[in-house]
Amino acid sequence: MTTNNLITFAEALWQSGIAPALLILAIGWTSERFTRNKRLTNLLGIAEAVVKWAEVTFDGGQTRKAQAIK
């Protein structure tokens, strides 16, 4: 696969809601696994907030898609 195909595939996963759901699940699982490590837990909380922010901010416009890819 070329880079463009991978980007298109990633965009399709993101737009379908599969990628954000998997990211949130992975963050939740990792957070539970490492609850004793406060730094990692804080970092995972930040990552989850970023995913939620990206879902709201990047609503499908071409410029916003380009920003999200960068």
Tab-separated table of N, CA and C in Angstrom:
chain	number	residue	atom	x	y	z
A	1	MET	N	0.839	-1.181	0.000
A	1	MET	CA	0.000	0.000	0.000
A	1	MET	C	0.883	1.243	0.000
A	2	THR	N	0.433	2.233	-0.705
A	2	THR	CA	1.171	3.491	-0.701
A	2	THR	C	0.717	4.350	0.471
A	3	THR	N	1.445	5.420	0.673
A	3	THR	CA	1.113	6.323	1.773
A	3	THR	C	-0.266	6.936	1.587
A	4	ASN	N	-0.610	7.300	0.354
A	4	ASN	CA	-1.922	7.897	0.090
A	4	ASN	C	-3.037	6.912	0.415
A	5	ASN	N	-2.833	5.638	0.083
A	5	ASN	CA	-3.845	4.629	0.404
A	5	ASN	C	-3.999	4.472	1.914
A	6	LEU	N	-2.898	4.515	2.640
A	6	LEU	CA	-2.960	4.402	4.096
A	6	LEU	C	-3.689	5.589	4.709
A	7	ILE	N	-3.431	6.781	4.170
A	7	ILE	CA	-4.103	7.979	4.671
A	7	ILE	C	-5.592	7.897	4.383
A	8	THR	N	-5.948	7.459	3.176
A	8	THR	CA	-7.356	7.310	2.816
A	8	THR	C	-8.026	6.279	3.715
A	9	PHE	N	-7.341	5.188	3.971
A	9	PHE	CA	-7.871	4.140	4.847
A	9	PHE	C	-8.068	4.670	6.265
A	10	ALA	N	-7.075	5.415	6.768
A	10	ALA	CA	-7.175	5.992	8.113
A	10	ALA	C	-8.330	6.993	8.188
A	11	GLU	N	-8.501	7.803	7.140
A	11	GLU	CA	-9.621	8.753	7.102
A	11	GLU	C	-10.953	8.020	7.130
A	12	ALA	N	-11.053	6.949	6.372
A	12	ALA	CA	-12.302	6.180	6.334
A	12	ALA	C	-12.604	5.574	7.701
A	13	LEU	N	-11.580	5.044	8.361
A	13	LEU	CA	-11.782	4.490	9.705
A	13	LEU	C	-12.207	5.574	10.688
A	14	TRP	N	-11.593	6.746	10.563
A	14	TRP	CA	-11.925	7.840	11.482
A	14	TRP	C	-13.363	8.302	11.246
A	15	GLN	N	-13.733	8.496	9.978
A	15	GLN	CA	-15.068	8.999	9.657
A	15	GLN	C	-16.156	7.999	10.005
A	16	SER	N	-15.850	6.731	9.919
A	16	SER	CA	-16.854	5.721	10.249
A	16	SER	C	-17.031	5.580	11.756
A	17	GLY	N	-16.088	6.112	12.519
A	17	GLY	CA	-16.177	6.043	13.971
A	17	GLY	C	-15.456	4.841	14.558
A	18	ILE	N	-14.883	4.018	13.713
A	18	ILE	CA	-14.185	2.826	14.196
A	18	ILE	C	-12.885	3.211	14.902
A	19	ALA	N	-12.088	4.062	14.272
A	19	ALA	CA	-10.797	4.443	14.854
A	19	ALA	C	-10.960	5.165	16.196
A	20	PRO	N	-11.853	6.167	16.300
A	20	PRO	CA	-12.009	6.811	17.619
A	20	PRO	C	-12.485	5.840	18.693
A	21	ALA	N	-13.392	4.942	18.321
A	21	ALA	CA	-13.888	3.967	19.298
A	21	ALA	C	-12.761	3.051	19.766
A	22	LEU	N	-11.940	2.603	18.833
A	22	LEU	CA	-10.816	1.733	19.199
A	22	LEU	C	-9.797	2.478	20.056
A	23	LEU	N	-9.563	3.748	19.722
A	23	LEU	CA	-8.628	4.538	20.528
A	23	LEU	C	-9.141	4.714	21.949
A	24	ILE	N	-10.415	5.008	22.084
A	24	ILE	CA	-10.990	5.193	23.419
A	24	ILE	C	-10.939	3.884	24.199
A	25	LEU	N	-11.249	2.768	23.542
A	25	LEU	CA	-11.158	1.477	24.218
A	25	LEU	C	-9.725	1.166	24.650
A	26	ALA	N	-8.779	1.431	23.757
A	26	ALA	CA	-7.373	1.166	24.079
A	26	ALA	C	-6.900	2.050	25.231
A	27	ILE	N	-7.317	3.316	25.219
A	27	ILE	CA	-6.931	4.227	26.290
A	27	ILE	C	-7.535	3.754	27.609
A	28	GLY	N	-8.801	3.353	27.578
A	28	GLY	CA	-9.453	2.866	28.790
A	28	GLY	C	-8.790	1.615	29.333
A	29	TRP	N	-8.475	0.677	28.448
A	29	TRP	CA	-7.826	-0.565	28.878
A	29	TRP	C	-6.448	-0.276	29.469
A	30	THR	N	-5.677	0.566	28.766
A	30	THR	CA	-4.333	0.895	29.247
A	30	THR	C	-4.402	1.651	30.562
A	31	SER	N	-5.392	2.530	30.678
A	31	SER	CA	-5.566	3.282	31.908
A	31	SER	C	-5.845	2.358	33.084
A	32	GLU	N	-6.710	1.374	32.891
A	32	GLU	CA	-6.990	0.418	33.959
A	32	GLU	C	-5.770	-0.424	34.292
A	33	ARG	N	-5.025	-0.772	33.269
A	33	ARG	CA	-3.853	-1.634	33.458
A	33	ARG	C	-2.772	-0.944	34.277
A	34	PHE	N	-2.628	0.357	34.097
A	34	PHE	CA	-1.542	1.091	34.745
A	34	PHE	C	-2.066	2.161	35.703
A	35	THR	N	-3.090	1.869	36.466
A	35	THR	CA	-3.681	2.870	37.349
A	35	THR	C	-2.733	3.332	38.441
A	36	ARG	N	-1.775	2.545	38.792
A	36	ARG	CA	-0.843	2.940	39.862
A	36	ARG	C	0.205	3.935	39.388
A	37	ASN	N	0.400	4.022	38.093
A	37	ASN	CA	1.378	4.962	37.556
A	37	ASN	C	0.644	6.270	37.225
A	38	LYS	N	0.768	7.261	38.095
A	38	LYS	CA	0.002	8.504	37.947
A	38	LYS	C	0.372	9.273	36.680
A	39	ARG	N	1.619	9.308	36.331
A	39	ARG	CA	2.016	10.045	35.125
A	39	ARG	C	1.378	9.450	33.886
A	40	LEU	N	1.430	8.130	33.774
A	40	LEU	CA	0.839	7.470	32.614
A	40	LEU	C	-0.675	7.663	32.604
A	41	THR	N	-1.301	7.583	33.761
A	41	THR	CA	-2.739	7.791	33.848
A	41	THR	C	-3.105	9.206	33.406
A	42	ASN	N	-2.324	10.196	33.828
A	42	ASN	CA	-2.563	11.577	33.405
A	42	ASN	C	-2.372	11.736	31.902
A	43	LEU	N	-1.333	11.111	31.369
A	43	LEU	CA	-1.068	11.176	29.936
A	43	LEU	C	-2.204	10.532	29.139
A	44	LEU	N	-2.711	9.402	29.620
A	44	LEU	CA	-3.819	8.742	28.936
A	44	LEU	C	-5.091	9.584	29.006
A	45	GLY	N	-5.293	10.279	30.108
A	45	GLY	CA	-6.438	11.185	30.219
A	45	GLY	C	-6.355	12.310	29.202
A	46	ILE	N	-5.167	12.847	29.031
A	46	ILE	CA	-4.952	13.895	28.037
A	46	ILE	C	-5.209	13.350	26.638
A	47	ALA	N	-4.712	12.145	26.346
A	47	ALA	CA	-4.910	11.537	25.036
A	47	ALA	C	-6.401	11.325	24.753
A	48	GLU	N	-7.143	10.887	25.751
A	48	GLU	CA	-8.584	10.683	25.570
A	48	GLU	C	-9.284	12.011	25.291
A	49	ALA	N	-8.881	13.063	25.993
A	49	ALA	CA	-9.466	14.384	25.762
A	49	ALA	C	-9.161	14.877	24.349
A	50	VAL	N	-7.950	14.600	23.863
A	50	VAL	CA	-7.565	15.007	22.504
A	50	VAL	C	-8.413	14.282	21.467
A	51	VAL	N	-8.654	12.990	21.672
A	51	VAL	CA	-9.488	12.225	20.733
A	51	VAL	C	-10.899	12.797	20.702
A	52	LYS	N	-11.449	13.085	21.878
A	52	LYS	CA	-12.802	13.649	21.926
A	52	LYS	C	-12.851	15.024	21.272
A	53	TRP	N	-11.811	15.838	21.501
A	53	TRP	CA	-11.744	17.158	20.884
A	53	TRP	C	-11.672	17.038	19.363
A	54	ALA	N	-10.870	16.098	18.875
A	54	ALA	CA	-10.725	15.917	17.424
A	54	ALA	C	-12.036	15.472	16.796
A	55	GLU	N	-12.789	14.638	17.497
A	55	GLU	CA	-14.075	14.205	16.963
A	55	GLU	C	-15.017	15.384	16.765
A	56	VAL	N	-14.985	16.337	17.682
A	56	VAL	CA	-15.867	17.500	17.594
A	56	VAL	C	-15.342	18.520	16.586
A	57	THR	N	-14.040	18.762	16.605
A	57	THR	CA	-13.448	19.828	15.802
A	57	THR	C	-13.379	19.496	14.321
A	58	PHE	N	-12.929	18.304	13.976
A	58	PHE	CA	-12.725	17.939	12.583
A	58	PHE	C	-13.975	17.257	12.057
A	59	ASP	N	-14.904	18.071	11.563
A	59	ASP	CA	-16.214	17.573	11.164
A	59	ASP	C	-16.294	17.140	9.707
A	60	GLY	N	-15.216	17.103	8.985
A	60	GLY	CA	-15.252	16.585	7.632
A	60	GLY	C	-14.867	17.567	6.545
A	61	GLY	N	-14.598	18.820	6.883
A	61	GLY	CA	-14.161	19.774	5.873
A	61	GLY	C	-12.786	19.395	5.347
A	62	GLN	N	-12.518	19.729	4.078
A	62	GLN	CA	-11.237	19.345	3.469
A	62	GLN	C	-10.051	19.972	4.198
A	63	THR	N	-10.175	21.232	4.591
A	63	THR	CA	-9.076	21.893	5.302
A	63	THR	C	-8.852	21.235	6.638
A	64	ARG	N	-9.920	20.923	7.330
A	64	ARG	CA	-9.792	20.298	8.641
A	64	ARG	C	-9.228	18.895	8.529
A	65	LYS	N	-9.587	18.169	7.479
A	65	LYS	CA	-8.999	16.837	7.270
A	65	LYS	C	-7.494	16.959	7.105
A	66	ALA	N	-7.070	17.944	6.316
A	66	ALA	CA	-5.631	18.141	6.096
A	66	ALA	C	-4.935	18.473	7.406
A	67	GLN	N	-5.585	19.300	8.238
A	67	GLN	CA	-5.003	19.639	9.533
A	67	GLN	C	-4.907	18.403	10.419
A	68	ALA	N	-5.932	17.561	10.409
A	68	ALA	CA	-5.926	16.370	11.241
A	68	ALA	C	-4.835	15.402	10.810
A	69	ILE	N	-4.621	15.285	9.514
A	69	ILE	CA	-3.581	14.387	9.007
A	69	ILE	C	-2.208	14.876	9.416
A	70	LYS	N	-2.003	16.203	9.375
A	70	LYS	CA	-0.709	16.779	9.781
A	70	LYS	C	-0.503	16.515	11.256
